[in-house]
């Protein structure tokens, strides 16, 4: 008899273990840049588009302002970003990269490539995995609620995800 509650059959644990392993590989790569993983995520958002509001950054990273504000303050202290009042609305503060923040962009380009190399997976599998995880995230956030009997799902295979 198989136990559906066995740890190695749990999707949540597989995601948790993969996340921890991935973050552990990131750590030394980001140490070379002088960044923590949360700081790296903020930098990714600002490299994509500089001059964002705190709420916009928080929405992008799924972080509340209580978590994000101290992180931004530390990064400002490191000279990576600065807060500027929006010229047409003094109440709104935008976060901008400094020259030092912009200068990290080029060396940071190696981080995803080096992580992919450590994964041991072909690029196609990594891209498919990322796509599947994005879809899973969207589905779980869509407001779907668990039912009492998950076997009613048309995609249920009888195996525990």
Tab-separated table of N, CA and C in Angstrom:
chain	number	residue	atom	x	y	z
A	1	UNK	N	0.845	-1.183	0.000
A	1	UNK	CA	0.000	0.000	0.000
A	1	UNK	C	0.891	1.247	0.000
A	2	UNK	N	0.568	2.223	-0.856
A	2	UNK	CA	1.347	3.454	-0.899
A	2	UNK	C	0.662	4.502	-0.044
A	3	UNK	N	1.460	5.283	0.610
A	3	UNK	CA	0.936	6.325	1.483
A	3	UNK	C	0.960	7.660	0.738
A	4	UNK	N	-0.219	8.213	0.470
A	4	UNK	CA	-0.306	9.480	-0.254
A	4	UNK	C	0.330	10.630	0.507
A	5	UNK	N	0.560	10.444	1.804
A	5	UNK	CA	1.172	11.501	2.593
A	5	UNK	C	2.682	11.331	2.741
A	6	UNK	N	3.265	10.411	2.012
A	6	UNK	CA	4.724	10.259	2.047
A	6	UNK	C	5.361	11.559	1.561
A	7	UNK	N	6.399	11.979	2.250
A	7	UNK	CA	7.049	13.253	1.951
A	7	UNK	C	7.490	13.348	0.495
A	8	UNK	N	8.068	12.294	-0.027
A	8	UNK	CA	8.577	12.355	-1.399
A	8	UNK	C	7.472	12.364	-2.456
A	9	UNK	N	6.225	12.258	-2.037
A	9	UNK	CA	5.101	12.341	-2.973
A	9	UNK	C	4.433	13.721	-2.951
A	10	UNK	N	4.924	14.615	-2.136
A	10	UNK	CA	4.291	15.918	-1.970
A	10	UNK	C	4.877	16.945	-2.935
A	11	UNK	N	4.019	17.559	-3.731
A	11	UNK	CA	4.440	18.625	-4.628
A	11	UNK	C	5.036	19.778	-3.831
A	12	UNK	N	4.411	20.118	-2.721
A	12	UNK	CA	4.886	21.246	-1.923
A	12	UNK	C	6.329	21.038	-1.470
A	13	UNK	N	6.674	19.815	-1.094
A	13	UNK	CA	8.035	19.571	-0.633
A	13	UNK	C	9.019	19.597	-1.800
A	14	UNK	N	8.624	19.079	-2.942
A	14	UNK	CA	9.504	19.131	-4.117
A	14	UNK	C	9.796	20.584	-4.503
A	15	UNK	N	8.766	21.441	-4.456
A	15	UNK	CA	8.960	22.860	-4.753
A	15	UNK	C	9.849	23.522	-3.705
A	16	UNK	N	9.605	23.208	-2.448
A	16	UNK	CA	10.389	23.760	-1.343
A	16	UNK	C	11.858	23.364	-1.474
A	17	UNK	N	12.121	22.082	-1.706
A	17	UNK	CA	13.497	21.596	-1.809
A	17	UNK	C	14.203	22.202	-3.023
A	18	UNK	N	13.499	22.296	-4.144
A	18	UNK	CA	14.085	22.894	-5.348
A	18	UNK	C	14.381	24.373	-5.124
A	19	UNK	N	13.483	25.073	-4.439
A	19	UNK	CA	13.698	26.486	-4.144
A	19	UNK	C	14.925	26.682	-3.261
A	20	UNK	N	15.040	25.872	-2.228
A	20	UNK	CA	16.202	25.974	-1.330
A	20	UNK	C	17.500	25.647	-2.064
A	21	UNK	N	17.483	24.620	-2.897
A	21	UNK	CA	18.686	24.245	-3.644
A	21	UNK	C	19.073	25.346	-4.632
A	22	UNK	N	18.077	25.925	-5.285
A	22	UNK	CA	18.336	26.998	-6.241
A	22	UNK	C	18.914	28.214	-5.536
A	23	UNK	N	18.318	28.597	-4.420
A	23	UNK	CA	18.805	29.745	-3.665
A	23	UNK	C	20.225	29.500	-3.164
A	24	UNK	N	20.539	28.273	-2.776
A	24	UNK	CA	21.893	27.942	-2.313
A	24	UNK	C	22.915	28.096	-3.440
A	25	UNK	N	22.521	27.777	-4.668
A	25	UNK	CA	23.424	27.963	-5.806
A	25	UNK	C	23.571	29.452	-6.117
A	26	UNK	N	22.495	30.202	-5.988
A	26	UNK	CA	22.545	31.647	-6.227
A	26	UNK	C	23.477	32.357	-5.248
A	27	UNK	N	23.491	31.923	-3.998
A	27	UNK	CA	24.194	32.653	-2.944
A	27	UNK	C	25.631	33.029	-3.318
A	28	UNK	N	26.500	32.073	-3.690
A	28	UNK	CA	27.872	32.481	-4.019
A	28	UNK	C	27.958	33.346	-5.280
A	29	UNK	N	27.046	33.133	-6.218
A	29	UNK	CA	27.035	33.958	-7.423
A	29	UNK	C	26.692	35.399	-7.077
A	30	UNK	N	25.736	35.564	-6.178
A	30	UNK	CA	25.321	36.910	-5.782
A	30	UNK	C	26.317	37.545	-4.823
A	31	UNK	N	27.012	36.714	-4.034
A	31	UNK	CA	28.067	37.243	-3.160
A	31	UNK	C	29.115	37.989	-3.981
A	32	UNK	N	29.409	37.474	-5.168
A	32	UNK	CA	30.373	38.135	-6.050
A	32	UNK	C	29.907	39.534	-6.443
A	33	UNK	N	28.603	39.733	-6.468
A	33	UNK	CA	28.035	41.040	-6.814
A	33	UNK	C	27.785	41.897	-5.580
A	34	UNK	N	27.933	41.296	-4.393
A	34	UNK	CA	27.652	42.014	-3.155
A	34	UNK	C	26.167	42.149	-2.884
A	35	UNK	N	25.366	41.214	-3.408
A	35	UNK	CA	23.911	41.275	-3.261
A	35	UNK	C	23.385	40.044	-2.538
A	36	UNK	N	22.308	40.245	-1.805
A	36	UNK	CA	21.541	39.118	-1.284
A	36	UNK	C	20.508	38.741	-2.354
A	37	UNK	N	19.860	37.603	-2.175
A	37	UNK	CA	18.851	37.186	-3.150
A	37	UNK	C	17.701	38.201	-3.249
A	38	UNK	N	17.119	38.676	-2.125
A	38	UNK	CA	16.057	39.684	-2.257
A	38	UNK	C	16.542	40.972	-2.936
A	39	UNK	N	17.777	41.388	-2.652
A	39	UNK	CA	18.321	42.574	-3.314
A	39	UNK	C	18.464	42.336	-4.818
A	40	UNK	N	18.891	41.146	-5.183
A	40	UNK	CA	19.020	40.781	-6.596
A	40	UNK	C	17.666	40.886	-7.297
A	41	UNK	N	16.617	40.418	-6.646
A	41	UNK	CA	15.281	40.494	-7.241
A	41	UNK	C	14.866	41.944	-7.476
A	42	UNK	N	15.137	42.821	-6.506
A	42	UNK	CA	14.832	44.247	-6.678
A	42	UNK	C	15.624	44.804	-7.857
A	43	UNK	N	16.899	44.434	-7.943
A	43	UNK	CA	17.728	44.921	-9.043
A	43	UNK	C	17.179	44.441	-10.389
A	44	UNK	N	16.733	43.197	-10.459
A	44	UNK	CA	16.152	42.687	-11.710
A	44	UNK	C	14.967	43.541	-12.149
A	45	UNK	N	14.113	43.883	-11.193
A	45	UNK	CA	12.930	44.692	-11.502
A	45	UNK	C	13.348	46.074	-11.998
A	46	UNK	N	14.354	46.672	-11.350
A	46	UNK	CA	14.782	48.016	-11.740
A	46	UNK	C	15.623	48.009	-13.017
A	47	UNK	N	16.372	46.954	-13.266
A	47	UNK	CA	17.094	46.866	-14.543
A	47	UNK	C	16.107	46.731	-15.690
A	48	UNK	N	14.999	46.076	-15.419
A	48	UNK	CA	13.964	45.926	-16.444
A	48	UNK	C	13.329	47.277	-16.764
A	49	UNK	N	13.040	48.046	-15.714
A	49	UNK	CA	12.492	49.399	-15.899
A	49	UNK	C	12.781	50.211	-14.650
A	50	UNK	N	13.636	51.173	-14.789
A	50	UNK	CA	14.056	52.023	-13.680
A	50	UNK	C	12.962	53.049	-13.360
A	51	UNK	N	12.993	53.564	-12.137
A	51	UNK	CA	12.061	54.614	-11.750
A	51	UNK	C	10.670	54.107	-11.437
A	52	UNK	N	10.587	53.124	-10.569
A	52	UNK	CA	9.293	52.540	-10.193
A	52	UNK	C	8.920	52.950	-8.777
A	53	UNK	N	7.625	52.937	-8.526
A	53	UNK	CA	7.135	53.185	-7.180
A	53	UNK	C	7.330	51.960	-6.299
A	54	UNK	N	7.327	52.189	-4.997
A	54	UNK	CA	7.524	51.092	-4.047
A	54	UNK	C	6.425	50.049	-4.205
A	55	UNK	N	5.194	50.490	-4.314
A	55	UNK	CA	4.078	49.542	-4.459
A	55	UNK	C	4.227	48.712	-5.734
A	56	UNK	N	4.653	49.350	-6.811
A	56	UNK	CA	4.832	48.641	-8.084
A	56	UNK	C	5.918	47.564	-7.958
A	57	UNK	N	7.010	47.899	-7.289
A	57	UNK	CA	8.080	46.913	-7.070
A	57	UNK	C	7.546	45.776	-6.204
A	58	UNK	N	6.826	46.130	-5.148
A	58	UNK	CA	6.252	45.116	-4.263
A	58	UNK	C	5.292	44.190	-4.987
A	59	UNK	N	4.455	44.764	-5.849
A	59	UNK	CA	3.518	43.939	-6.624
A	59	UNK	C	4.271	42.981	-7.540
A	60	UNK	N	5.308	43.485	-8.176
A	60	UNK	CA	6.091	42.664	-9.101
A	60	UNK	C	6.764	41.495	-8.377
A	61	UNK	N	7.248	41.757	-7.163
A	61	UNK	CA	7.977	40.735	-6.402
A	61	UNK	C	7.104	39.992	-5.401
A	62	UNK	N	5.845	40.372	-5.316
A	62	UNK	CA	4.928	39.770	-4.349
A	62	UNK	C	5.426	39.972	-2.915
A	63	UNK	N	5.864	41.207	-2.632
A	63	UNK	CA	6.328	41.582	-1.293
A	63	UNK	C	5.480	42.741	-0.790
A	64	UNK	N	5.129	42.708	0.493
A	64	UNK	CA	4.386	43.834	1.050
A	64	UNK	C	5.359	44.964	1.376
A	65	UNK	N	4.829	46.171	1.534
A	65	UNK	CA	5.692	47.332	1.767
A	65	UNK	C	6.445	47.229	3.089
A	66	UNK	N	5.879	46.535	4.061
A	66	UNK	CA	6.570	46.350	5.337
A	66	UNK	C	7.845	45.540	5.198
A	67	UNK	N	7.886	44.655	4.238
A	67	UNK	CA	9.089	43.865	3.950
A	67	UNK	C	10.002	44.615	2.990
A	68	UNK	N	9.407	45.250	1.999
A	68	UNK	CA	10.178	45.889	0.941
A	68	UNK	C	10.870	47.172	1.394
A	69	UNK	N	10.204	47.991	2.191
A	69	UNK	CA	10.777	49.285	2.577
A	69	UNK	C	12.129	49.169	3.273
A	70	UNK	N	12.285	48.284	4.278
A	70	UNK	CA	13.618	48.154	4.889
A	70	UNK	C	14.669	47.622	3.906
A	71	UNK	N	14.241	46.759	2.999
A	71	UNK	CA	15.150	46.231	1.983
A	71	UNK	C	15.649	47.365	1.086
A	72	UNK	N	14.733	48.214	0.639
A	72	UNK	CA	15.107	49.350	-0.202
A	72	UNK	C	16.001	50.321	0.558
A	73	UNK	N	15.715	50.511	1.836
A	73	UNK	CA	16.536	51.416	2.652
A	73	UNK	C	17.974	50.896	2.754
A	74	UNK	N	18.131	49.581	2.964
A	74	UNK	CA	19.480	48.992	3.019
A	74	UNK	C	20.193	49.160	1.678
A	75	UNK	N	19.466	48.952	0.595
A	75	UNK	CA	20.065	49.081	-0.733
A	75	UNK	C	20.440	50.529	-1.034
A	76	UNK	N	19.650	51.449	-0.522
A	76	UNK	CA	19.977	52.863	-0.667
A	76	UNK	C	21.258	53.163	0.108
A	77	UNK	N	21.376	52.591	1.310
A	77	UNK	CA	22.587	52.758	2.115
A	77	UNK	C	23.824	52.182	1.444
A	78	UNK	N	23.637	51.149	0.634
A	78	UNK	CA	24.747	50.547	-0.116
A	78	UNK	C	25.094	51.349	-1.373
A	79	UNK	N	24.280	52.361	-1.665
A	79	UNK	CA	24.539	53.194	-2.830
A	79	UNK	C	24.063	52.605	-4.143
A	80	UNK	N	23.148	51.634	-4.076
A	80	UNK	CA	22.662	50.976	-5.291
A	80	UNK	C	21.449	51.660	-5.901
A	81	UNK	N	20.687	52.341	-5.066
A	81	UNK	CA	19.488	53.013	-5.549
A	81	UNK	C	19.238	54.260	-4.725
A	82	UNK	N	18.335	55.069	-5.234
A	82	UNK	CA	17.955	56.288	-4.515
A	82	UNK	C	16.467	56.527	-4.700
A	83	UNK	N	15.908	57.203	-3.722
A	83	UNK	CA	14.492	57.575	-3.776
A	83	UNK	C	14.409	59.011	-4.283
A	84	UNK	N	13.506	59.230	-5.230
A	84	UNK	CA	13.290	60.583	-5.754
A	84	UNK	C	11.797	60.863	-5.783
A	85	UNK	N	11.453	62.063	-5.394
A	85	UNK	CA	10.057	62.485	-5.481
A	85	UNK	C	9.717	62.719	-6.949
A	86	UNK	N	8.541	62.259	-7.325
A	86	UNK	CA	8.079	62.453	-8.701
A	86	UNK	C	7.826	63.939	-8.910
A	87	UNK	N	8.323	64.481	-10.016
A	87	UNK	CA	8.254	65.926	-10.233
A	87	UNK	C	6.825	66.455	-10.312
A	88	UNK	N	5.910	65.711	-10.905
A	88	UNK	CA	4.539	66.206	-11.054
A	88	UNK	C	3.623	65.808	-9.895
A	89	UNK	N	4.132	65.005	-8.959
A	89	UNK	CA	3.358	64.616	-7.778
A	89	UNK	C	4.337	64.349	-6.637
A	90	UNK	N	4.585	65.378	-5.848
A	90	UNK	CA	5.581	65.310	-4.771
A	90	UNK	C	5.278	64.226	-3.738
A	91	UNK	N	4.034	63.757	-3.689
A	91	UNK	CA	3.687	62.709	-2.716
A	91	UNK	C	4.228	61.350	-3.132
A	92	UNK	N	4.469	61.188	-4.405
A	92	UNK	CA	4.896	59.882	-4.933
A	92	UNK	C	6.421	59.812	-5.001
A	93	UNK	N	6.970	58.741	-4.410
A	93	UNK	CA	8.414	58.509	-4.419
A	93	UNK	C	8.718	57.378	-5.397
A	94	UNK	N	9.674	57.628	-6.263
A	94	UNK	CA	10.101	56.614	-7.225
A	94	UNK	C	11.499	56.129	-6.862
A	95	UNK	N	11.741	54.865	-7.116
A	95	UNK	CA	13.027	54.245	-6.823
A	95	UNK	C	13.826	54.186	-8.123
A	96	UNK	N	15.037	54.753	-8.073
A	96	UNK	CA	15.917	54.793	-9.239
A	96	UNK	C	17.256	54.155	-8.901
A	97	UNK	N	17.837	53.501	-9.880
A	97	UNK	CA	19.181	52.968	-9.724
A	97	UNK	C	20.191	54.107	-9.757
A	98	UNK	N	21.235	53.965	-8.969
A	98	UNK	CA	22.368	54.884	-9.040
A	98	UNK	C	23.326	54.354	-10.110
A	99	UNK	N	24.404	55.091	-10.344
A	99	UNK	CA	25.418	54.596	-11.279
A	99	UNK	C	25.960	53.251	-10.808
A	100	UNK	N	26.164	53.111	-9.494
A	100	UNK	CA	26.661	51.839	-8.947
A	100	UNK	C	25.669	50.709	-9.216
A	101	UNK	N	24.384	50.997	-9.108
A	101	UNK	CA	23.364	49.994	-9.405
A	101	UNK	C	23.362	49.606	-10.870
A	102	UNK	N	23.487	50.600	-11.740
A	102	UNK	CA	23.558	50.320	-13.180
A	102	UNK	C	24.812	49.513	-13.515
A	103	UNK	N	25.915	49.811	-12.824
A	103	UNK	CA	27.186	49.132	-13.101
A	103	UNK	C	27.141	47.638	-12.797
A	104	UNK	N	26.236	47.202	-11.944
A	104	UNK	CA	26.129	45.774	-11.618
A	104	UNK	C	25.418	44.971	-12.709
A	105	UNK	N	24.746	45.668	-13.613
A	105	UNK	CA	23.967	44.975	-14.639
A	105	UNK	C	24.829	44.039	-15.482
A	106	UNK	N	25.928	44.534	-15.976
A	106	UNK	CA	26.786	43.726	-16.857
A	106	UNK	C	27.302	42.468	-16.160
A	107	UNK	N	27.910	42.567	-14.972
A	107	UNK	CA	28.363	41.328	-14.324
A	107	UNK	C	27.210	40.398	-13.926
A	108	UNK	N	26.031	40.959	-13.689
A	108	UNK	CA	24.878	40.131	-13.300
A	108	UNK	C	24.367	39.276	-14.455
A	109	UNK	N	24.705	39.639	-15.674
A	109	UNK	CA	24.251	38.857	-16.830
A	109	UNK	C	24.729	37.408	-16.768
A	110	UNK	N	25.830	37.167	-16.080
A	110	UNK	CA	26.372	35.807	-15.984
A	110	UNK	C	25.596	34.938	-14.999
A	111	UNK	N	24.856	35.543	-14.083
A	111	UNK	CA	24.198	34.773	-13.019
A	111	UNK	C	23.217	33.736	-13.571
A	112	UNK	N	22.250	34.103	-14.415
A	112	UNK	CA	21.317	33.080	-14.912
A	112	UNK	C	22.012	31.981	-15.722
A	113	UNK	N	23.017	32.366	-16.502
A	113	UNK	CA	23.743	31.357	-17.295
A	113	UNK	C	24.486	30.382	-16.388
A	114	UNK	N	25.111	30.913	-15.344
A	114	UNK	CA	25.855	30.040	-14.431
A	114	UNK	C	24.903	29.138	-13.649
A	115	UNK	N	23.755	29.669	-13.252
A	115	UNK	CA	22.765	28.845	-12.557
A	115	UNK	C	22.276	27.727	-13.475
A	116	UNK	N	21.981	28.067	-14.717
A	116	UNK	CA	21.520	27.057	-15.676
A	116	UNK	C	22.577	25.972	-15.845
A	117	UNK	N	23.834	26.371	-15.894
A	117	UNK	CA	24.911	25.400	-16.021
A	117	UNK	C	25.000	24.468	-14.831
A	118	UNK	N	24.692	24.973	-13.645
A	118	UNK	CA	24.722	24.150	-12.426
A	118	UNK	C	23.546	23.188	-12.359
A	119	UNK	N	22.487	23.482	-13.080
A	119	UNK	CA	21.261	22.686	-12.953
A	119	UNK	C	21.397	21.284	-13.533
A	120	UNK	N	22.251	21.135	-14.528
A	120	UNK	CA	22.374	19.840	-15.180
A	120	UNK	C	21.229	19.528	-16.129
A	121	UNK	N	20.319	20.479	-16.308
A	121	UNK	CA	19.168	20.273	-17.197
A	121	UNK	C	19.393	21.012	-18.513
A	122	UNK	N	18.916	20.445	-19.617
A	122	UNK	CA	19.004	21.156	-20.897
A	122	UNK	C	18.149	22.432	-20.858
A	123	UNK	N	18.552	23.404	-21.656
A	123	UNK	CA	17.849	24.686	-21.702
A	123	UNK	C	16.358	24.507	-21.943
A	124	UNK	N	15.997	23.609	-22.847
A	124	UNK	CA	14.577	23.403	-23.172
A	124	UNK	C	13.793	22.960	-21.934
A	125	UNK	N	14.387	22.089	-21.126
A	125	UNK	CA	13.700	21.623	-19.917
A	125	UNK	C	13.573	22.749	-18.896
A	126	UNK	N	14.618	23.568	-18.772
A	126	UNK	CA	14.548	24.699	-17.839
A	126	UNK	C	13.466	25.685	-18.262
A	127	UNK	N	13.375	25.964	-19.552
A	127	UNK	CA	12.342	26.880	-20.043
A	127	UNK	C	10.950	26.303	-19.828
A	128	UNK	N	10.793	25.011	-20.065
A	128	UNK	CA	9.496	24.358	-19.845
A	128	UNK	C	9.142	24.365	-18.361
A	129	UNK	N	10.123	24.120	-17.503
A	129	UNK	CA	9.886	24.141	-16.058
A	129	UNK	C	9.447	25.527	-15.609
A	130	UNK	N	10.158	26.563	-16.073
A	130	UNK	CA	9.780	27.929	-15.709
A	130	UNK	C	8.359	28.240	-16.163
A	131	UNK	N	8.025	27.839	-17.373
A	131	UNK	CA	6.684	28.067	-17.904
A	131	UNK	C	5.630	27.350	-17.059
A	132	UNK	N	5.896	26.112	-16.702
A	132	UNK	CA	4.959	25.335	-15.881
A	132	UNK	C	4.794	25.962	-14.502
A	133	UNK	N	5.892	26.409	-13.910
A	133	UNK	CA	5.813	27.028	-12.580
A	133	UNK	C	5.049	28.353	-12.629
A	134	UNK	N	5.254	29.128	-13.683
A	134	UNK	CA	4.487	30.373	-13.836
A	134	UNK	C	2.996	30.068	-13.948
A	135	UNK	N	2.667	29.054	-14.744
A	135	UNK	CA	1.261	28.669	-14.912
A	135	UNK	C	0.676	28.182	-13.595
A	136	UNK	N	1.432	27.367	-12.864
A	136	UNK	CA	0.980	26.883	-11.558
A	136	UNK	C	0.709	28.053	-10.620
A	137	UNK	N	1.615	29.015	-10.595
A	137	UNK	CA	1.444	30.193	-9.741
A	137	UNK	C	0.170	30.945	-10.104
A	138	UNK	N	-0.044	31.170	-11.385
A	138	UNK	CA	-1.261	31.866	-11.828
A	138	UNK	C	-2.520	31.107	-11.428
A	139	UNK	N	-2.506	29.810	-11.626
A	139	UNK	CA	-3.674	28.997	-11.278
A	139	UNK	C	-3.948	29.042	-9.777
A	140	UNK	N	-2.904	28.915	-8.980
A	140	UNK	CA	-3.093	28.905	-7.528
A	140	UNK	C	-3.543	30.265	-7.008
A	141	UNK	N	-3.120	31.334	-7.683
A	141	UNK	CA	-3.511	32.681	-7.260
A	141	UNK	C	-4.854	33.115	-7.840
A	142	UNK	N	-5.403	32.332	-8.726
A	142	UNK	CA	-6.624	32.742	-9.418
A	142	UNK	C	-7.859	32.708	-8.528
A	143	UNK	N	-7.687	32.246	-7.318
A	143	UNK	CA	-8.816	32.193	-6.411
A	143	UNK	C	-9.439	30.828	-6.313
A	144	UNK	N	-8.869	29.863	-6.985
A	144	UNK	CA	-9.393	28.500	-6.890
A	144	UNK	C	-9.266	28.021	-5.451
A	145	UNK	N	-10.303	27.348	-4.982
A	145	UNK	CA	-10.269	26.820	-3.621
A	145	UNK	C	-10.274	25.305	-3.675
A	146	UNK	N	-9.554	24.692	-2.749
A	146	UNK	CA	-9.533	23.229	-2.742
A	146	UNK	C	-10.920	22.670	-2.462
A	147	UNK	N	-11.208	21.560	-3.094
A	147	UNK	CA	-12.475	20.878	-2.834
A	147	UNK	C	-12.234	19.780	-1.820
A	148	UNK	N	-13.310	19.257	-1.263
A	148	UNK	CA	-13.175	18.165	-0.299
A	148	UNK	C	-12.633	16.912	-0.962
A	149	UNK	N	-12.928	16.739	-2.240
A	149	UNK	CA	-12.515	15.529	-2.939
A	149	UNK	C	-11.812	15.919	-4.236
A	150	UNK	N	-10.481	15.962	-4.197
A	150	UNK	CA	-9.732	16.395	-5.372
A	150	UNK	C	-9.848	15.413	-6.526
A	151	UNK	N	-10.399	14.244	-6.292
A	151	UNK	CA	-10.553	13.274	-7.384
A	151	UNK	C	-11.598	13.729	-8.389
A	152	UNK	N	-12.339	14.792	-8.065
A	152	UNK	CA	-13.329	15.291	-9.018
A	152	UNK	C	-12.673	16.076	-10.140
A	153	UNK	N	-11.415	16.413	-9.993
A	153	UNK	CA	-10.708	17.141	-11.036
A	153	UNK	C	-10.557	16.264	-12.269
A	154	UNK	N	-10.753	16.865	-13.429
A	154	UNK	CA	-10.632	16.097	-14.669
A	154	UNK	C	-9.186	15.709	-14.956
A	155	UNK	N	-8.246	16.352	-14.272
A	155	UNK	CA	-6.845	16.032	-14.526
A	155	UNK	C	-6.247	15.151	-13.448
A	156	UNK	N	-7.036	14.765	-12.474
A	156	UNK	CA	-6.510	13.926	-11.395
A	156	UNK	C	-6.185	12.542	-11.935
A	157	UNK	N	-4.990	12.064	-11.620
A	157	UNK	CA	-4.538	10.780	-12.167
A	157	UNK	C	-4.512	9.682	-11.128
A	158	UNK	N	-4.892	10.000	-9.909
A	158	UNK	CA	-4.823	8.999	-8.857
A	158	UNK	C	-3.485	9.003	-8.150
A	159	UNK	N	-2.543	9.784	-8.677
A	159	UNK	CA	-1.247	9.919	-8.008
A	159	UNK	C	-1.229	11.241	-7.287
A	160	UNK	N	-0.605	11.262	-6.174
A	160	UNK	CA	-0.526	12.474	-5.384
A	160	UNK	C	0.461	13.440	-6.030
A	161	UNK	N	0.056	14.695	-6.304
A	161	UNK	CA	0.987	15.634	-6.940
A	161	UNK	C	2.071	16.084	-5.997
